[in-house]
Amino acid sequence: MKFNEKIFKRLANNHQDNNTNVTIFIPTERTGDGQAARIRFKNQLSEVTDKLMDENLLENPMSKKEALTYLAKAYELLDNEDFWLYQSNGLAVFLNQDVFEYYTLPIEFKSFNYVDNVFYLRPLMPIVTGESRFFILALSQNEVRFFEGAAHSITPVKISDLVPESLEESMATIDVTYPAELQSHGGGNGPIFHGQGGEKDGKTDRIVDYFRMVDKGLMEMLYDEKAPLIIAAVDYLVPMYKEISKYSNIVEAHISGNVENDDPVLLHEKAWSIMKDIVRKDIDSSRDAFSGKMAEGKASLMMADIAANALMGKVETLFIDKNATEMWGTYLPEANSIDVHSTQNKNNACLLNFAAISTYLQGGTVYNVSREEMPHQAGKANAIYRY
């Protein structure tokens, strides 16, 4: 199952008071036998087992036997040798009494686990916000390839069951459906029949039909996605595809030329040269605005203030230090404030995770970045408010 915004929101809303939600992140490797990743996962499961028995963390702590039973599906995954052979950069696992889901993802995580009545989703913000995550559509008349990329990785995505492999294959499909002399597509005030405008116009029409099939198939996969899509194709094909595509975030710049012989590493290099400027522009714009917003009282670097305002939907842009240690706190509704604690207990939650999820669910932008990329490096989080 491919992680997306819909899954993020479902996990974010799985937070009943009686839940015991377990979240585990580990770094993984794309090559090798997966044994190093298995050891990391085993270590995390051991720590989680101890937490499930800890009366300081849970209202109803478990016995050792109950904890192992609760984690049984995760231990089954640990013992699945085939699973560990095929990994990406990171693995995220979510488990409670009703949920067991795991995702291999093209972003790197530090080894981490979290036991609470909510899932820990902050490290996944780059995936749902599109921050550094993007798609590449390598398009020609002879083949279609699709990739998911991030700053340091690229992953081929199987689309052969969704789109025609080439213009020739698409025409074979059309020819079965429509007699050659009646092939047409809508537009203008009526149908346009292939061949009426001469050989050149006829081929253009066939390419457009081919692109419609490609786009229709891809939209079955991308219907709820927002990440930027970069097209790699010879120049004259790009405006043709953009004209018919229903995807809402096709990048203006494209990778120019015939890319049929480009391997994924080269495609990633070309795509990231486009993407890094887009990502940097968005981050720099928000970061540059921070000082002015602080002077107006519309920004903060105080975690308790940020978390309370995130809950109210007041945070427009949130920067979080991706390497920051956890901060714990409890929301006090009568005062609309956060009581900050030094350690986790059964009544509090991680404020960084809380602020990130609350901001995102209420339409804000979240940047999970290094401390050096934050507007003000004194805090673990910086927020710009809507008002």
Short mmCIF file of C-alpha atoms in Angstrom, two decimals:
data_model
loop_
_atom_site.label_atom_id
_atom_site.label_comp_id
_atom_site.label_asym_id
_atom_site.label_seq_id
_atom_site.Cartn_x
_atom_site.Cartn_y
_atom_site.Cartn_z
CA MET A 1 0.00 0.00 0.00
CA LYS A 2 1.34 3.43 -0.98
CA PHE A 3 1.43 6.04 1.78
CA ASN A 4 -0.52 9.18 0.91
CA GLU A 5 -2.50 12.06 2.39
CA LYS A 6 -5.63 9.95 2.89
CA ILE A 7 -3.73 7.41 4.97
CA PHE A 8 -1.99 10.19 6.93
CA LYS A 9 -5.33 11.74 7.88
CA ARG A 10 -6.83 8.39 8.83
CA LEU A 11 -3.91 7.61 11.13
CA ALA A 12 -3.94 11.15 12.54
CA ASN A 13 -7.59 10.80 13.50
CA ASN A 14 -7.09 7.41 15.19
CA HIS A 15 -6.69 8.83 18.69
CA GLN A 16 -9.40 7.60 21.05
CA ASP A 17 -8.53 7.88 24.75
CA ASN A 18 -8.60 4.11 25.21
CA ASN A 19 -6.20 3.47 22.29
CA THR A 20 -2.69 2.20 22.84
CA ASN A 21 -1.03 3.28 19.62
CA VAL A 22 2.45 2.04 18.74
CA THR A 23 4.62 3.79 16.15
CA ILE A 24 8.04 2.57 15.00
CA PHE A 25 10.45 4.14 12.52
CA ILE A 26 13.75 2.67 11.38
CA PRO A 27 16.24 3.41 8.61
CA THR A 28 16.55 0.66 5.99
CA GLU A 29 18.80 -0.13 3.02
CA ARG A 30 17.86 -0.63 -0.62
CA THR A 31 20.48 -3.35 -1.13
CA GLY A 32 21.74 -6.27 0.95
CA ASP A 33 20.00 -8.99 2.91
CA GLY A 34 18.10 -6.66 5.24
CA GLN A 35 19.66 -8.09 8.39
CA ALA A 36 20.80 -4.73 9.75
CA ALA A 37 17.26 -3.36 9.40
CA ARG A 38 15.81 -6.46 11.06
CA ILE A 39 18.10 -5.96 14.05
CA ARG A 40 17.02 -2.32 14.34
CA PHE A 41 13.37 -3.35 14.19
CA LYS A 42 13.89 -6.07 16.78
CA ASN A 43 15.50 -3.55 19.12
CA GLN A 44 12.58 -1.17 18.69
CA LEU A 45 10.09 -3.95 19.42
CA SER A 46 11.98 -4.76 22.61
CA GLU A 47 11.75 -1.14 23.74
CA VAL A 48 8.05 -0.98 22.87
CA THR A 49 7.41 -4.18 24.86
CA ASP A 50 8.91 -2.50 27.93
CA LYS A 51 6.83 0.63 27.38
CA LEU A 52 3.62 -1.39 27.15
CA MET A 53 4.36 -2.71 30.63
CA ASP A 54 5.25 0.72 32.09
CA GLU A 55 2.67 2.03 34.54
CA ASN A 56 4.09 5.54 34.17
CA LEU A 57 3.16 5.60 30.47
CA LEU A 58 -0.11 3.67 30.35
CA GLU A 59 -3.27 3.85 32.41
CA ASN A 60 -3.59 0.08 32.02
CA PRO A 61 -0.11 -1.38 31.62
CA MET A 62 0.20 -4.87 30.17
CA SER A 63 1.90 -8.01 31.41
CA LYS A 64 4.85 -9.32 29.40
CA LYS A 65 2.62 -11.97 27.83
CA GLU A 66 -0.06 -9.40 26.94
CA ALA A 67 2.51 -7.05 25.42
CA LEU A 68 3.99 -9.79 23.23
CA THR A 69 0.50 -10.81 22.10
CA TYR A 70 -0.33 -7.17 21.33
CA LEU A 71 2.79 -6.95 19.14
CA ALA A 72 2.33 -10.38 17.53
CA LYS A 73 1.81 -9.05 14.00
CA ALA A 74 4.91 -6.88 14.26
CA TYR A 75 6.94 -9.91 15.37
CA GLU A 76 5.54 -11.85 12.41
CA LEU A 77 6.85 -9.08 10.16
CA LEU A 78 10.23 -9.34 11.87
CA ASP A 79 10.37 -13.04 10.97
CA ASN A 80 9.38 -12.47 7.33
CA GLU A 81 12.78 -12.79 5.64
CA ASP A 82 11.46 -12.02 2.16
CA PHE A 83 10.03 -8.70 3.36
CA TRP A 84 13.43 -7.44 4.52
CA LEU A 85 15.02 -8.11 1.14
CA TYR A 86 13.01 -5.37 -0.56
CA GLN A 87 13.29 -2.08 1.27
CA SER A 88 13.64 1.60 0.49
CA ASN A 89 15.22 4.29 2.70
CA GLY A 90 12.94 3.94 5.70
CA LEU A 91 10.22 1.83 7.31
CA ALA A 92 7.23 3.14 9.27
CA VAL A 93 5.00 0.80 11.31
CA PHE A 94 1.68 1.61 13.00
CA LEU A 95 -0.12 -0.74 15.36
CA ASN A 96 -2.99 -0.74 17.84
CA GLN A 97 -5.86 -3.04 18.72
CA ASP A 98 -7.50 -2.41 15.35
CA VAL A 99 -4.62 -1.35 13.06
CA PHE A 100 -1.46 -2.95 11.74
CA GLU A 101 0.09 -1.10 8.81
CA TYR A 102 3.63 -0.70 7.55
CA TYR A 103 5.14 1.39 4.76
CA THR A 104 8.49 1.25 3.00
CA LEU A 105 9.28 4.86 2.11
CA PRO A 106 11.89 6.79 0.12
CA ILE A 107 12.90 9.00 3.07
CA GLU A 108 15.37 8.32 5.86
CA PHE A 109 14.29 8.01 9.50
CA LYS A 110 16.23 7.70 12.70
CA SER A 111 15.33 4.64 14.80
CA PHE A 112 12.46 5.72 17.01
CA ASN A 113 9.37 4.38 18.76
CA TYR A 114 6.38 6.02 20.39
CA VAL A 115 3.61 4.61 22.59
CA ASP A 116 0.63 6.85 23.30
CA ASN A 117 -3.05 7.17 22.37
CA VAL A 118 -2.00 8.83 19.07
CA PHE A 119 0.31 7.76 16.26
CA TYR A 120 3.56 9.63 15.76
CA LEU A 121 3.44 11.14 12.26
CA ARG A 122 5.84 14.09 12.28
CA PRO A 123 8.62 12.36 10.27
CA LEU A 124 6.12 11.72 7.46
CA MET A 125 5.33 15.40 6.86
CA PRO A 126 7.64 15.63 3.79
CA ILE A 127 5.57 12.94 2.07
CA VAL A 128 2.16 14.54 2.46
CA THR A 129 3.27 18.16 2.09
CA GLY A 130 5.32 17.48 -1.03
CA GLU A 131 8.38 18.98 0.68
CA SER A 132 11.23 17.52 -1.41
CA ARG A 133 8.95 14.71 -2.66
CA PHE A 134 8.10 14.70 -6.36
CA PHE A 135 7.16 12.56 -9.35
CA ILE A 136 8.84 12.13 -12.73
CA LEU A 137 6.89 11.16 -15.83
CA ALA A 138 9.34 10.04 -18.53
CA LEU A 139 7.24 10.24 -21.65
CA SER A 140 7.88 9.34 -25.28
CA GLN A 141 5.99 7.78 -28.15
CA ASN A 142 7.78 4.49 -27.49
CA GLU A 143 7.49 4.15 -23.72
CA VAL A 144 6.10 5.59 -20.48
CA ARG A 145 7.99 5.41 -17.18
CA PHE A 146 7.04 6.82 -13.79
CA PHE A 147 9.17 7.50 -10.71
CA GLU A 148 8.77 8.80 -7.19
CA GLY A 149 11.68 10.94 -6.06
CA ALA A 150 12.98 12.70 -2.98
CA ALA A 151 16.08 14.75 -2.31
CA HIS A 152 18.38 11.73 -2.21
CA SER A 153 16.43 8.91 -3.81
CA ILE A 154 14.36 7.77 -6.77
CA THR A 155 12.03 4.79 -6.95
CA PRO A 156 10.47 3.30 -10.12
CA VAL A 157 6.69 2.92 -9.89
CA LYS A 158 4.96 0.12 -11.79
CA ILE A 159 2.30 1.57 -14.10
CA SER A 160 2.07 -1.10 -16.82
CA ASP A 161 -1.36 -2.13 -15.57
CA LEU A 162 -2.61 1.47 -15.76
CA VAL A 163 -1.30 2.96 -19.01
CA PRO A 164 -0.44 1.86 -22.56
CA GLU A 165 3.25 1.09 -22.99
CA SER A 166 3.58 3.10 -26.19
CA LEU A 167 1.75 5.07 -28.85
CA GLU A 168 1.59 1.91 -30.96
CA GLU A 169 -0.13 -0.03 -28.18
CA SER A 170 -2.61 2.79 -27.57
CA MET A 171 -3.53 2.87 -31.25
CA ALA A 172 -4.11 -0.87 -31.24
CA THR A 173 -6.63 -0.31 -28.46
CA ILE A 174 -8.31 2.55 -30.30
CA ASP A 175 -8.41 0.61 -33.56
CA VAL A 176 -10.31 -2.18 -31.85
CA THR A 177 -12.85 0.30 -30.53
CA TYR A 178 -13.21 2.62 -33.50
CA PRO A 179 -12.81 2.05 -37.23
CA ALA A 180 -9.75 3.95 -38.46
CA GLU A 181 -11.80 6.30 -40.60
CA LEU A 182 -13.98 7.29 -37.64
CA GLN A 183 -11.41 7.73 -34.88
CA SER A 184 -12.09 11.07 -33.23
CA HIS A 185 -11.82 13.02 -30.03
CA GLY A 186 -13.99 15.76 -28.62
CA GLY A 187 -13.07 19.43 -28.62
CA GLY A 188 -14.30 22.70 -30.03
CA ASN A 189 -17.83 22.52 -31.42
CA GLY A 190 -17.71 18.93 -32.55
CA PRO A 191 -15.59 15.86 -33.16
CA ILE A 192 -12.27 16.13 -34.97
CA PHE A 193 -11.70 13.20 -37.28
CA HIS A 194 -8.21 11.80 -37.69
CA GLY A 195 -6.80 12.26 -41.15
CA GLN A 196 -8.92 15.29 -42.10
CA GLY A 197 -6.01 17.67 -41.40
CA GLY A 198 -3.41 15.64 -43.24
CA GLU A 199 -0.79 13.19 -42.04
CA LYS A 200 0.81 15.60 -39.52
CA ASP A 201 -2.49 16.54 -37.88
CA GLY A 202 -3.53 12.91 -37.82
CA LYS A 203 -0.41 11.90 -35.94
CA THR A 204 -0.87 14.76 -33.49
CA ASP A 205 -4.39 13.57 -32.82
CA ARG A 206 -3.12 10.03 -32.20
CA ILE A 207 -0.52 11.32 -29.75
CA VAL A 208 -3.17 13.33 -27.91
CA ASP A 209 -5.37 10.24 -27.64
CA TYR A 210 -2.36 8.30 -26.37
CA PHE A 211 -1.66 10.97 -23.75
CA ARG A 212 -5.29 10.92 -22.65
CA MET A 213 -4.99 7.19 -21.98
CA VAL A 214 -1.74 7.74 -20.08
CA ASP A 215 -3.20 10.53 -17.98
CA LYS A 216 -6.42 8.64 -17.24
CA GLY A 217 -4.44 5.66 -16.00
CA LEU A 218 -2.06 7.74 -13.90
CA MET A 219 -4.93 9.66 -12.31
CA GLU A 220 -6.26 6.38 -10.91
CA MET A 221 -3.06 6.37 -8.86
CA LEU A 222 -2.56 10.11 -8.37
CA TYR A 223 -6.12 11.32 -7.76
CA ASP A 224 -5.40 12.50 -4.19
CA GLU A 225 -1.74 13.44 -4.64
CA LYS A 226 -0.33 16.97 -4.50
CA ALA A 227 3.41 16.44 -4.99
CA PRO A 228 5.01 18.24 -7.97
CA LEU A 229 5.15 16.26 -11.22
CA ILE A 230 8.08 16.84 -13.58
CA ILE A 231 7.69 15.75 -17.20
CA ALA A 232 10.72 14.38 -19.04
CA ALA A 233 10.16 14.45 -22.81
CA VAL A 234 11.13 16.10 -26.06
CA ASP A 235 9.98 19.70 -26.00
CA TYR A 236 7.03 19.54 -28.40
CA LEU A 237 5.33 16.74 -26.42
CA VAL A 238 5.30 18.60 -23.10
CA PRO A 239 2.61 21.24 -23.86
CA MET A 240 0.49 18.56 -25.49
CA TYR A 241 0.48 16.49 -22.31
CA LYS A 242 -0.02 19.48 -20.03
CA GLU A 243 -3.04 20.54 -22.07
CA ILE A 244 -4.92 17.30 -21.51
CA SER A 245 -3.66 16.28 -18.05
CA LYS A 246 -5.96 16.47 -15.04
CA TYR A 247 -3.09 16.45 -12.53
CA SER A 248 -3.09 19.71 -10.61
CA ASN A 249 0.62 20.20 -9.87
CA ILE A 250 2.68 19.75 -13.03
CA VAL A 251 5.89 21.75 -12.73
CA GLU A 252 6.35 24.46 -15.35
CA ALA A 253 9.96 23.50 -16.06
CA HIS A 254 10.62 20.09 -17.61
CA ILE A 255 13.47 17.73 -18.46
CA SER A 256 14.11 18.32 -22.13
CA GLY A 257 15.09 15.69 -24.66
CA ASN A 258 14.61 12.03 -25.47
CA VAL A 259 15.02 10.28 -22.11
CA GLU A 260 14.35 6.70 -23.23
CA ASN A 261 17.96 5.73 -22.52
CA ASP A 262 18.35 7.74 -19.29
CA ASP A 263 18.72 5.54 -16.23
CA PRO A 264 16.87 6.48 -12.99
CA VAL A 265 19.99 8.00 -11.42
CA LEU A 266 20.43 10.42 -14.32
CA LEU A 267 16.72 11.26 -14.36
CA HIS A 268 16.87 11.98 -10.62
CA GLU A 269 19.84 14.27 -11.09
CA LYS A 270 18.03 16.24 -13.79
CA ALA A 271 14.77 16.39 -11.84
CA TRP A 272 16.36 17.44 -8.56
CA SER A 273 18.09 20.33 -10.30
CA ILE A 274 14.55 21.60 -10.95
CA MET A 275 13.00 20.58 -7.64
CA LYS A 276 15.63 21.98 -5.30
CA ASP A 277 14.93 25.50 -6.55
CA ILE A 278 11.18 25.05 -6.02
CA VAL A 279 11.64 23.69 -2.49
CA ARG A 280 14.19 26.34 -1.60
CA LYS A 281 12.01 29.17 -2.91
CA ASP A 282 9.03 28.12 -0.77
CA ILE A 283 11.09 27.64 2.38
CA ASP A 284 13.09 30.85 1.89
CA SER A 285 9.93 32.90 1.37
CA SER A 286 8.43 31.70 4.68
CA ARG A 287 11.71 32.00 6.53
CA ASP A 288 12.30 35.55 5.30
CA ALA A 289 8.83 36.54 6.52
CA PHE A 290 9.40 35.25 10.05
CA SER A 291 11.20 38.24 11.62
CA GLY A 292 8.62 40.68 10.34
CA LYS A 293 5.79 38.50 11.62
CA MET A 294 7.49 38.26 15.02
CA ALA A 295 7.58 42.06 15.23
CA GLU A 296 3.84 42.11 14.48
CA GLY A 297 3.10 39.49 17.13
CA LYS A 298 2.12 37.00 14.42
CA ALA A 299 4.92 34.47 14.95
CA SER A 300 6.45 32.53 17.83
CA LEU A 301 9.26 30.17 18.77
CA MET A 302 7.73 29.15 22.13
CA MET A 303 6.58 25.54 21.91
CA ALA A 304 3.73 25.83 24.40
CA ASP A 305 2.31 28.85 22.56
CA ILE A 306 2.75 27.17 19.16
CA ALA A 307 1.02 23.94 20.22
CA ALA A 308 -1.98 25.77 21.71
CA ASN A 309 -2.39 27.90 18.60
CA ALA A 310 -1.94 24.92 16.29
CA LEU A 311 -4.92 23.28 17.97
CA MET A 312 -6.99 26.40 17.25
CA GLY A 313 -6.02 26.36 13.56
CA LYS A 314 -4.07 29.58 13.92
CA VAL A 315 -0.71 28.31 12.57
CA GLU A 316 -0.15 29.07 8.89
CA THR A 317 3.46 27.84 8.58
CA LEU A 318 5.34 25.63 11.02
CA PHE A 319 9.06 24.90 10.99
CA ILE A 320 10.19 21.98 13.17
CA ASP A 321 13.75 20.83 13.81
CA LYS A 322 13.66 17.32 12.36
CA ASN A 323 16.41 16.19 14.75
CA ALA A 324 14.91 17.74 17.88
CA THR A 325 14.37 15.59 20.96
CA GLU A 326 10.78 15.23 22.07
CA MET A 327 8.96 17.85 24.15
CA TRP A 328 6.08 16.75 26.35
CA GLY A 329 2.98 18.61 27.46
CA THR A 330 -0.70 18.53 28.35
CA TYR A 331 -3.38 20.78 26.90
CA LEU A 332 -5.38 22.76 29.48
CA PRO A 333 -8.69 23.61 27.75
CA GLU A 334 -9.97 25.97 30.43
CA ALA A 335 -6.94 28.23 29.90
CA ASN A 336 -6.28 27.33 26.25
CA SER A 337 -2.67 26.73 27.17
CA ILE A 338 -0.09 23.96 27.29
CA ASP A 339 1.53 22.68 30.48
CA VAL A 340 5.07 21.61 29.50
CA HIS A 341 6.72 18.57 31.14
CA SER A 342 10.28 17.28 31.18
CA THR A 343 9.38 13.62 30.54
CA GLN A 344 6.58 11.54 29.07
CA ASN A 345 3.79 10.31 31.31
CA LYS A 346 0.37 8.71 30.88
CA ASN A 347 -1.38 12.10 30.60
CA ASN A 348 0.81 14.02 28.15
CA ALA A 349 1.90 13.85 24.52
CA CYS A 350 4.77 14.98 22.30
CA LEU A 351 4.16 18.65 21.50
CA LEU A 352 6.18 18.56 18.28
CA ASN A 353 4.04 15.76 16.87
CA PHE A 354 0.87 17.39 18.20
CA ALA A 355 1.68 20.75 16.60
CA ALA A 356 2.69 19.22 13.26
CA ILE A 357 -0.47 17.12 12.91
CA SER A 358 -2.81 19.90 14.10
CA THR A 359 -1.25 22.43 11.72
CA TYR A 360 -1.45 20.13 8.72
CA LEU A 361 -5.01 18.92 9.34
CA GLN A 362 -6.18 22.54 9.49
CA GLY A 363 -4.58 23.59 6.23
CA GLY A 364 -1.21 24.86 7.42
CA THR A 365 2.20 24.12 5.91
CA VAL A 366 4.73 22.09 7.91
CA TYR A 367 8.47 22.00 7.21
CA ASN A 368 10.35 19.24 9.04
CA VAL A 369 13.87 20.60 8.45
CA SER A 370 17.34 20.83 9.97
CA ARG A 371 17.92 23.43 12.71
CA GLU A 372 20.07 25.45 10.30
CA GLU A 373 17.12 25.85 7.92
CA MET A 374 14.76 27.28 10.54
CA PRO A 375 14.07 31.04 10.69
CA HIS A 376 15.18 31.25 14.34
CA GLN A 377 17.50 28.54 15.62
CA ALA A 378 16.80 29.16 19.31
CA GLY A 379 13.63 27.07 19.33
CA LYS A 380 12.75 23.51 18.33
CA ALA A 381 9.81 24.96 16.42
CA ASN A 382 9.02 28.29 14.74
CA ALA A 383 5.49 29.23 13.74
CA ILE A 384 3.93 31.93 11.62
CA TYR A 385 0.32 32.64 12.54
CA ARG A 386 -2.59 33.43 10.27
CA TYR A 387 -3.71 36.31 12.51
#
